[in-house]
Each structure stands twice: as structure tokens, then as C-alpha cells.
PDB file of N, CA and C in Angstrom:
ATOM      1  N   MET A 508     148.816 107.153 141.102  1.00 74.00           N
ATOM      2  CA  MET A 508     147.619 107.945 141.267  1.00 74.00           C
ATOM      3  C   MET A 508     146.671 107.196 142.200  1.00 74.00           C
ATOM      4  N   ILE A 509     146.062 107.932 143.079  1.00 76.00           N
ATOM      5  CA  ILE A 509     145.102 107.384 144.028  1.00 76.00           C
ATOM      6  C   ILE A 509     143.756 108.036 143.755  1.00 76.00           C
ATOM      7  N   SER A 510     142.703 107.247 143.727  1.00 90.00           N
ATOM      8  CA  SER A 510     141.377 107.833 143.561  1.00 90.00           C
ATOM      9  C   SER A 510     140.393 107.102 144.466  1.00 90.00           C
ATOM     10  N   HIS A 511     139.364 107.829 144.852  1.00 92.00           N
ATOM     11  CA  HIS A 511     138.351 107.269 145.732  1.00 92.00           C
ATOM     12  C   HIS A 511     137.024 107.957 145.441  1.00 92.00           C
ATOM     13  N   VAL A 512     135.961 107.180 145.430  1.00 94.00           N
ATOM     14  CA  VAL A 512     134.608 107.704 145.270  1.00 94.00           C
ATOM     15  C   VAL A 512     133.770 107.132 146.400  1.00 94.00           C
ATOM     16  N   GLY A 513     133.017 107.991 147.059  1.00 94.00           N
ATOM     17  CA  GLY A 513     132.176 107.500 148.136  1.00 94.00           C
ATOM     18  C   GLY A 513     131.188 108.542 148.614  1.00 94.00           C
ATOM     19  N   ARG A 514     130.282 108.108 149.458  1.00 94.00           N
ATOM     20  CA  ARG A 514     129.326 109.029 150.055  1.00 94.00           C
ATOM     21  C   ARG A 514     130.051 109.923 151.049  1.00 94.00           C
ATOM     22  N   GLY A 515     129.555 111.132 151.179  1.00 92.00           N
ATOM     23  CA  GLY A 515     130.181 112.052 152.115  1.00 92.00           C
ATOM     24  C   GLY A 515     129.342 113.300 152.273  1.00 92.00           C
ATOM     25  N   HIS A 516     129.920 114.292 152.929  1.00 90.00           N
ATOM     26  CA  HIS A 516     129.239 115.568 153.095  1.00 90.00           C
ATOM     27  C   HIS A 516     130.130 116.677 152.557  1.00 90.00           C
ATOM     28  N   ALA A 517     129.511 117.788 152.266  1.00 89.00           N
ATOM     29  CA  ALA A 517     130.241 118.925 151.716  1.00 89.00           C
ATOM     30  C   ALA A 517     131.084 119.571 152.805  1.00 89.00           C
ATOM     31  N   TRP A 518     132.335 119.923 152.492  1.00 86.00           N
ATOM     32  CA  TRP A 518     133.190 120.575 153.476  1.00 86.00           C
ATOM     33  C   TRP A 518     132.697 121.988 153.765  1.00 86.00           C
ATOM     34  N   HIS A 519     131.974 122.600 152.826  1.00 83.00           N
ATOM     35  CA  HIS A 519     131.463 123.950 153.009  1.00 83.00           C
ATOM     36  C   HIS A 519     130.102 123.965 153.703  1.00 83.00           C
ATOM     37  N   ASN A 520     129.466 122.785 153.842  1.00 87.00           N
ATOM     38  CA  ASN A 520     128.168 122.664 154.500  1.00 87.00           C
ATOM     39  C   ASN A 520     128.027 121.230 154.998  1.00 87.00           C
ATOM     40  N   PRO A 521     128.428 120.944 156.234  1.00 88.00           N
ATOM     41  CA  PRO A 521     128.413 119.570 156.737  1.00 88.00           C
ATOM     42  C   PRO A 521     127.045 118.894 156.716  1.00 88.00           C
ATOM     43  N   ALA A 522     125.966 119.678 156.643  1.00 90.00           N
ATOM     44  CA  ALA A 522     124.631 119.080 156.593  1.00 90.00           C
ATOM     45  C   ALA A 522     124.293 118.554 155.194  1.00 90.00           C
ATOM     46  N   ALA A 523     125.015 119.012 154.177  1.00 90.00           N
ATOM     47  CA  ALA A 523     124.744 118.609 152.795  1.00 90.00           C
ATOM     48  C   ALA A 523     125.373 117.246 152.510  1.00 90.00           C
ATOM     49  N   ARG A 524     124.574 116.317 152.065  1.00 94.00           N
ATOM     50  CA  ARG A 524     125.048 114.973 151.729  1.00 94.00           C
ATOM     51  C   ARG A 524     125.192 114.830 150.224  1.00 94.00           C
ATOM     52  N   GLY A 525     126.143 114.004 149.817  1.00 95.00           N
ATOM     53  CA  GLY A 525     126.353 113.779 148.396  1.00 95.00           C
ATOM     54  C   GLY A 525     127.475 112.799 148.163  1.00 95.00           C
ATOM     55  N   VAL A 526     128.191 113.015 147.082  1.00 95.00           N
ATOM     56  CA  VAL A 526     129.282 112.140 146.673  1.00 95.00           C
ATOM     57  C   VAL A 526     130.583 112.937 146.701  1.00 95.00           C
ATOM     58  N   LEU A 527     131.620 112.320 147.237  1.00 95.00           N
ATOM     59  CA  LEU A 527     132.957 112.897 147.212  1.00 95.00           C
ATOM     60  C   LEU A 527     133.823 112.065 146.284  1.00 95.00           C
ATOM     61  N   ILE A 528     134.487 112.740 145.370  1.00 95.00           N
ATOM     62  CA  ILE A 528     135.416 112.097 144.443  1.00 95.00           C
ATOM     63  C   ILE A 528     136.787 112.696 144.725  1.00 95.00           C
ATOM     64  N   THR A 529     137.739 111.851 145.079  1.00 95.00           N
ATOM     65  CA  THR A 529     139.088 112.312 145.408  1.00 95.00           C
ATOM     66  C   THR A 529     140.077 111.703 144.431  1.00 95.00           C
ATOM     67  N   VAL A 530     140.906 112.549 143.859  1.00 93.00           N
ATOM     68  CA  VAL A 530     141.977 112.098 142.965  1.00 93.00           C
ATOM     69  C   VAL A 530     143.263 112.732 143.474  1.00 93.00           C
ATOM     70  N   ALA A 531     144.285 111.907 143.683  1.00 93.00           N
ATOM     71  CA  ALA A 531     145.563 112.405 144.194  1.00 93.00           C
ATOM     72  C   ALA A 531     146.704 111.786 143.415  1.00 93.00           C
ATOM     73  N   ASN A 532     147.795 112.521 143.334  1.00 89.00           N
ATOM     74  CA  ASN A 532     149.001 111.956 142.745  1.00 89.00           C
ATOM     75  C   ASN A 532     150.123 112.060 143.752  1.00 89.00           C
ATOM     76  N   ASP A 533     151.185 111.347 143.513  1.00 86.00           N
ATOM     77  CA  ASP A 533     152.320 111.403 144.424  1.00 86.00           C
ATOM     78  C   ASP A 533     153.535 112.059 143.767  1.00 86.00           C
ATOM     79  N   GLY A 534     153.243 112.943 142.832  1.00 83.00           N
ATOM     80  CA  GLY A 534     154.309 113.683 142.160  1.00 83.00           C
ATOM     81  C   GLY A 534     154.612 114.966 142.907  1.00 83.00           C
ATOM     82  N   PRO A 535     155.481 115.794 142.352  1.00 84.00           N
ATOM     83  CA  PRO A 535     155.802 117.049 143.025  1.00 84.00           C
ATOM     84  C   PRO A 535     154.564 117.946 143.092  1.00 84.00           C
ATOM     85  N   GLY A 536     154.415 118.647 144.188  1.00 84.00           N
ATOM     86  CA  GLY A 536     153.262 119.519 144.374  1.00 84.00           C
ATOM     87  C   GLY A 536     153.464 120.878 143.738  1.00 84.00           C
ATOM     88  N   PHE A 537     152.573 121.800 144.077  1.00 82.00           N
ATOM     89  CA  PHE A 537     152.594 123.151 143.528  1.00 82.00           C
ATOM     90  C   PHE A 537     152.575 124.161 144.663  1.00 82.00           C
ATOM     91  N   PRO A 538     153.191 125.313 144.484  1.00 79.00           N
ATOM     92  CA  PRO A 538     153.089 126.376 145.484  1.00 79.00           C
ATOM     93  C   PRO A 538     151.632 126.866 145.594  1.00 79.00           C
ATOM     94  N   ASP A 539     151.249 127.406 146.763  1.00 81.00           N
ATOM     95  CA  ASP A 539     149.878 127.878 146.986  1.00 81.00           C
ATOM     96  C   ASP A 539     149.410 128.850 145.906  1.00 81.00           C
ATOM     97  N   LYS A 540     150.274 129.769 145.509  1.00 79.00           N
ATOM     98  CA  LYS A 540     149.896 130.761 144.483  1.00 79.00           C
ATOM     99  C   LYS A 540     149.543 130.064 143.168  1.00 79.00           C
ATOM    100  N   GLN A 541     150.297 129.062 142.809  1.00 79.00           N
ATOM    101  CA  GLN A 541     150.048 128.356 141.557  1.00 79.00           C
ATOM    102  C   GLN A 541     148.760 127.532 141.635  1.00 79.00           C
ATOM    103  N   VAL A 542     148.456 126.967 142.805  1.00 78.00           N
ATOM    104  CA  VAL A 542     147.214 126.213 142.981  1.00 78.00           C
ATOM    105  C   VAL A 542     146.020 127.142 142.746  1.00 78.00           C
ATOM    106  N   ALA A 543     146.053 128.339 143.317  1.00 77.00           N
ATOM    107  CA  ALA A 543     144.961 129.299 143.119  1.00 77.00           C
ATOM    108  C   ALA A 543     144.830 129.683 141.643  1.00 77.00           C
ATOM    109  N   GLU A 544     145.943 129.848 140.964  1.00 77.00           N
ATOM    110  CA  GLU A 544     145.928 130.231 139.546  1.00 77.00           C
ATOM    111  C   GLU A 544     145.419 129.104 138.656  1.00 77.00           C
ATOM    112  N   MET A 545     145.575 127.851 139.075  1.00 77.00           N
ATOM    113  CA  MET A 545     145.125 126.699 138.272  1.00 77.00           C
ATOM    114  C   MET A 545     143.628 126.752 138.002  1.00 77.00           C
ATOM    115  N   LEU A 546     142.890 127.362 138.906  1.00 75.00           N
ATOM    116  CA  LEU A 546     141.436 127.396 138.784  1.00 75.00           C
ATOM    117  C   LEU A 546     140.947 128.599 137.982  1.00 75.00           C
ATOM    118  N   GLU A 547     141.865 129.399 137.490  1.00 77.00           N
ATOM    119  CA  GLU A 547     141.519 130.560 136.670  1.00 77.00           C
ATOM    120  C   GLU A 547     141.682 130.218 135.184  1.00 77.00           C
ATOM    121  N   PRO A 548     140.885 130.882 134.317  1.00 75.00           N
ATOM    122  CA  PRO A 548     141.008 130.584 132.880  1.00 75.00           C
ATOM    123  C   PRO A 548     142.360 131.030 132.320  1.00 75.00           C
ATOM    124  N   PHE A 549     142.810 130.305 131.344  1.00 70.00           N
ATOM    125  CA  PHE A 549     144.013 130.589 130.568  1.00 70.00           C
ATOM    126  C   PHE A 549     145.290 130.530 131.393  1.00 70.00           C
ATOM    127  N   SER A 550     145.282 129.717 132.440  1.00 63.00           N
ATOM    128  CA  SER A 550     146.512 129.496 133.190  1.00 63.00           C
ATOM    129  C   SER A 550     146.865 128.018 133.059  1.00 63.00           C
ATOM    130  N   GLY A 551     148.097 127.716 133.273  1.00 58.00           N
ATOM    131  CA  GLY A 551     148.512 126.324 133.175  1.00 58.00           C
ATOM    132  C   GLY A 551     149.841 126.097 133.846  1.00 58.00           C
ATOM    133  N   THR A 552     150.141 124.847 134.069  1.00 58.00           N
ATOM    134  CA  THR A 552     151.401 124.489 134.708  1.00 58.00           C
ATOM    135  C   THR A 552     152.331 123.769 133.743  1.00 58.00           C
ATOM    136  N   LYS A 553     151.823 123.440 132.580  1.00 57.00           N
ATOM    137  CA  LYS A 553     152.615 122.674 131.614  1.00 57.00           C
ATOM    138  C   LYS A 553     153.376 123.615 130.688  1.00 57.00           C
ATOM    139  N   LEU A 554     154.545 123.174 130.294  1.00 55.00           N
ATOM    140  CA  LEU A 554     155.323 123.963 129.339  1.00 55.00           C
ATOM    141  C   LEU A 554     154.829 123.745 127.916  1.00 55.00           C
ATOM    142  N   GLN A 555     154.066 122.658 127.714  1.00 56.00           N
ATOM    143  CA  GLN A 555     153.551 122.382 126.376  1.00 56.00           C
ATOM    144  C   GLN A 555     152.412 123.345 126.048  1.00 56.00           C
ATOM    145  N   ARG A 556     152.025 123.339 124.798  1.00 60.00           N
ATOM    146  CA  ARG A 556     150.902 124.169 124.372  1.00 60.00           C
ATOM    147  C   ARG A 556     149.614 123.648 124.964  1.00 60.00           C
ATOM    148  N   GLY A 557     148.690 124.526 125.169  1.00 57.00           N
ATOM    149  CA  GLY A 557     147.380 124.170 125.691  1.00 57.00           C
ATOM    150  C   GLY A 557     146.582 125.438 125.916  1.00 57.00           C
ATOM    151  N   THR A 558     145.329 125.271 126.258  1.00 59.00           N
ATOM    152  CA  THR A 558     144.485 126.447 126.456  1.00 59.00           C
ATOM    153  C   THR A 558     144.481 126.934 127.890  1.00 59.00           C
ATOM    154  N   GLY A 559     144.838 126.083 128.851  1.00 62.00           N
ATOM    155  CA  GLY A 559     144.794 126.483 130.243  1.00 62.00           C
ATOM    156  C   GLY A 559     143.374 126.611 130.760  1.00 62.00           C
ATOM    157  N   LEU A 560     142.468 125.819 130.202  1.00 70.00           N
ATOM    158  CA  LEU A 560     141.059 125.904 130.601  1.00 70.00           C
ATOM    159  C   LEU A 560     140.570 124.673 131.358  1.00 70.00           C
ATOM    160  N   GLY A 561     141.385 123.652 131.487  1.00 77.00           N
ATOM    161  CA  GLY A 561     140.950 122.369 132.037  1.00 77.00           C
ATOM    162  C   GLY A 561     140.262 122.436 133.385  1.00 77.00           C
ATOM    163  N   LEU A 562     140.953 122.894 134.433  1.00 83.00           N
ATOM    164  CA  LEU A 562     140.345 122.930 135.758  1.00 83.00           C
ATOM    165  C   LEU A 562     139.268 124.007 135.863  1.00 83.00           C
ATOM    166  N   TRP A 563     139.418 125.090 135.122  1.00 83.00           N
ATOM    167  CA  TRP A 563     138.408 126.144 135.142  1.00 83.00           C
ATOM    168  C   TRP A 563     137.087 125.620 134.573  1.00 83.00           C
ATOM    169  N   VAL A 564     137.149 124.920 133.447  1.00 88.00           N
ATOM    170  CA  VAL A 564     135.944 124.330 132.857  1.00 88.00           C
ATOM    171  C   VAL A 564     135.382 123.259 133.778  1.00 88.00           C
ATOM    172  N   THR A 565     136.258 122.422 134.327  1.00 91.00           N
ATOM    173  CA  THR A 565     135.824 121.372 135.245  1.00 91.00           C
ATOM    174  C   THR A 565     135.085 121.971 136.434  1.00 91.00           C
ATOM    175  N   ARG A 566     135.658 123.011 137.041  1.00 91.00           N
ATOM    176  CA  ARG A 566     135.016 123.663 138.186  1.00 91.00           C
ATOM    177  C   ARG A 566     133.671 124.263 137.791  1.00 91.00           C
ATOM    178  N   SER A 567     133.567 124.828 136.610  1.00 93.00           N
ATOM    179  CA  SER A 567     132.304 125.421 136.135  1.00 93.00           C
ATOM    180  C   SER A 567     131.222 124.351 135.971  1.00 93.00           C
ATOM    181  N   ILE A 568     131.577 123.213 135.408  1.00 94.00           N
ATOM    182  CA  ILE A 568     130.609 122.118 135.232  1.00 94.00           C
ATOM    183  C   ILE A 568     130.148 121.592 136.587  1.00 94.00           C
ATOM    184  N   ILE A 569     131.081 121.405 137.491  1.00 94.00           N
ATOM    185  CA  ILE A 569     130.742 120.940 138.838  1.00 94.00           C
ATOM    186  C   ILE A 569     129.807 121.926 139.522  1.00 94.00           C
ATOM    187  N   ALA A 570     130.095 123.220 139.419  1.00 94.00           N
ATOM    188  CA  ALA A 570     129.262 124.256 140.041  1.00 94.00           C
ATOM    189  C   ALA A 570     127.847 124.258 139.464  1.00 94.00           C
ATOM    190  N   LYS A 571     127.713 124.029 138.156  1.00 95.00           N
ATOM    191  CA  LYS A 571     126.382 123.996 137.532  1.00 95.00           C
ATOM    192  C   LYS A 571     125.540 122.843 138.064  1.00 95.00           C
ATOM    193  N   HIS A 572     126.192 121.848 138.636  1.00 94.00           N
ATOM    194  CA  HIS A 572     125.488 120.713 139.228  1.00 94.00           C
ATOM    195  C   HIS A 572     125.374 120.852 140.747  1.00 94.00           C
ATOM    196  N   GLY A 573     125.684 122.052 141.246  1.00 93.00           N
ATOM    197  CA  GLY A 573     125.558 122.325 142.671  1.00 93.00           C
ATOM    198  C   GLY A 573     126.724 121.843 143.508  1.00 93.00           C
ATOM    199  N   GLY A 574     127.831 121.507 142.867  1.00 94.00           N
ATOM    200  CA  GLY A 574     128.975 120.965 143.577  1.00 94.00           C
ATOM    201  C   GLY A 574     130.098 121.957 143.773  1.00 94.00           C
ATOM    202  N   LYS A 575     131.186 121.450 144.320  1.00 93.00           N
ATOM    203  CA  LYS A 575     132.379 122.253 144.584  1.00 93.00           C
ATOM    204  C   LYS A 575     133.622 121.449 144.208  1.00 93.00           C
ATOM    205  N   LEU A 576     134.679 122.167 143.858  1.00 93.00           N
ATOM    206  CA  LEU A 576     135.979 121.576 143.562  1.00 93.00           C
ATOM    207  C   LEU A 576     137.001 122.213 144.484  1.00 93.00           C
ATOM    208  N   LYS A 577     137.815 121.383 145.129  1.00 92.00           N
ATOM    209  CA  LYS A 577     138.870 121.899 145.998  1.00 92.00           C
ATOM    210  C   LYS A 577     140.180 121.240 145.570  1.00 92.00           C
ATOM    211  N   VAL A 578     141.226 122.050 145.469  1.00 91.00           N
ATOM    212  CA  VAL A 578     142.558 121.556 145.120  1.00 91.00           C
ATOM    213  C   VAL A 578     143.512 121.964 146.239  1.00 91.00           C
ATOM    214  N   ARG A 579     144.285 121.009 146.716  1.00 89.00           N
ATOM    215  CA  ARG A 579     145.322 121.334 147.691  1.00 89.00           C
ATOM    216  C   ARG A 579     146.582 120.590 147.294  1.00 89.00           C
ATOM    217  N   SER A 580     147.702 121.156 147.692  1.00 90.00           N
ATOM    218  CA  SER A 580     148.968 120.587 147.260  1.00 90.00           C
ATOM    219  C   SER A 580     150.024 120.729 148.353  1.00 90.00           C
ATOM    220  N   THR A 581     150.876 119.722 148.455  1.00 88.00           N
ATOM    221  CA  THR A 581     152.054 119.749 149.316  1.00 88.00           C
ATOM    222  C   THR A 581     153.248 119.480 148.408  1.00 88.00           C
ATOM    223  N   PRO A 582     154.451 119.583 148.920  1.00 87.00           N
ATOM    224  CA  PRO A 582     155.607 119.304 148.056  1.00 87.00           C
ATOM    225  C   PRO A 582     155.644 117.878 147.492  1.00 87.00           C
ATOM    226  N   LYS A 583     154.872 116.948 148.079  1.00 88.00           N
ATOM    227  CA  LYS A 583     154.919 115.561 147.618  1.00 88.00           C
ATOM    228  C   LYS A 583     153.607 115.030 147.068  1.00 88.00           C
ATOM    229  N   LYS A 584     152.559 115.854 147.035  1.00 90.00           N
ATOM    230  CA  LYS A 584     151.257 115.340 146.600  1.00 90.00           C
ATOM    231  C   LYS A 584     150.326 116.488 146.227  1.00 90.00           C
ATOM    232  N   THR A 585     149.480 116.261 145.225  1.00 90.00           N
ATOM    233  CA  THR A 585     148.399 117.178 144.883  1.00 90.00           C
ATOM    234  C   THR A 585     147.101 116.388 144.932  1.00 90.00           C
ATOM    235  N   VAL A 586     146.095 116.971 145.581  1.00 92.00           N
ATOM    236  CA  VAL A 586     144.812 116.300 145.766  1.00 92.00           C
ATOM    237  C   VAL A 586     143.696 117.190 145.236  1.00 92.00           C
ATOM    238  N   CYS A 587     142.834 116.617 144.406  1.00 91.00           N
ATOM    239  CA  CYS A 587     141.617 117.294 143.936  1.00 91.00           C
ATOM    240  C   CYS A 587     140.429 116.550 144.525  1.00 91.00           C
ATOM    241  N   VAL A 588     139.524 117.309 145.154  1.00 94.00           N
ATOM    242  CA  VAL A 588     138.327 116.720 145.733  1.00 94.00           C
ATOM    243  C   VAL A 588     137.121 117.387 145.094  1.00 94.00           C
ATOM    244  N   VAL A 589     136.211 116.573 144.595  1.00 95.00           N
ATOM    245  CA  VAL A 589     134.962 117.059 143.998  1.00 95.00           C
ATOM    246  C   VAL A 589     133.820 116.626 144.910  1.00 95.00           C
ATOM    247  N   TYR A 590     132.968 117.575 145.251  1.00 95.00           N
ATOM    248  CA  TYR A 590     131.745 117.265 145.985  1.00 95.00           C
ATOM    249  C   TYR A 590     130.580 117.503 145.036  1.00 95.00           C
ATOM    250  N   LEU A 591     129.699 116.520 144.893  1.00 95.00           N
ATOM    251  CA  LEU A 591     128.464 116.658 144.129  1.00 95.00           C
ATOM    252  C   LEU A 591     127.300 116.320 145.049  1.00 95.00           C
ATOM    253  N   PRO A 592     126.295 117.190 145.109  1.00 95.00           N
ATOM    254  CA  PRO A 592     125.177 116.939 146.022  1.00 95.00           C
ATOM    255  C   PRO A 592     124.340 115.754 145.584  1.00 95.00           C
ATOM    256  N   ALA A 593     123.687 115.123 146.573  1.00 91.00           N
ATOM    257  CA  ALA A 593     122.790 114.005 146.275  1.00 91.00           C
ATOM    258  C   ALA A 593     121.601 114.510 145.469  1.00 91.00           C
ATOM    259  N   ARG A 594     121.196 115.735 145.747  1.00 79.00           N
ATOM    260  CA  ARG A 594     120.093 116.368 145.007  1.00 79.00           C
ATOM    261  C   ARG A 594     120.516 117.775 144.620  1.00 79.00           C
ATOM    262  N   MET A 595     120.120 118.182 143.442  1.00 63.00           N
ATOM    263  CA  MET A 595     120.440 119.550 142.999  1.00 63.00           C
ATOM    264  C   MET A 595     119.619 120.538 143.810  1.00 63.00           C
ATOM    265  N   PRO A 596     120.241 121.658 144.198  1.00 58.00           N
ATOM    266  CA  PRO A 596     119.499 122.674 144.947  1.00 58.00           C
ATOM    267  C   PRO A 596     118.443 123.357 144.099  1.00 58.00           C
TER     268      PRO A 596
END
């Protein structure tokens, strides 16, 4: 697992300054359709039991703080990037 925290700007608004948190793994990735579904409630990628609320709740908390969550995946890596503003809007 690779992670990084540092100052940066929002990808959706380059003028906005804040903190970027990046978490990546080097495991198998997910198809684009599944990545989009990960951010919806009651979806999941695990065969085990669970609520399927993890990333949806995470994205909601980030949004309440004025931030954004982006997930992208390739066949060899999945990357989650969180942007949190330096100041709340």
C-alpha cells in the first residue's frame, strides 16, 4: 500500500488550495463500472458480509467538509484521492 499526504490543489478547481491524501494499492484493479458503483450505497466488492456503505459514507463526510473523493483503477492498481480545502467554503 502506498499513501501520501501533502499540500495541493483541487482537481475540480485548480485555484482551490488544500490537502491531498492519496492511498493506492498494487492489487488487482476494478472495471470502470464497478468503480462507479463503489461510491453508491449498499454496493460492495467483497464476497463477505457487509453493508456496502464504506466509500459512500466516506465520500459524504468528505463532502460535508467541502472536499472531494476520486477513485480510479487500472488492472494493476486502485487509487483513492481525497481533497480537503484549507478553509471550509
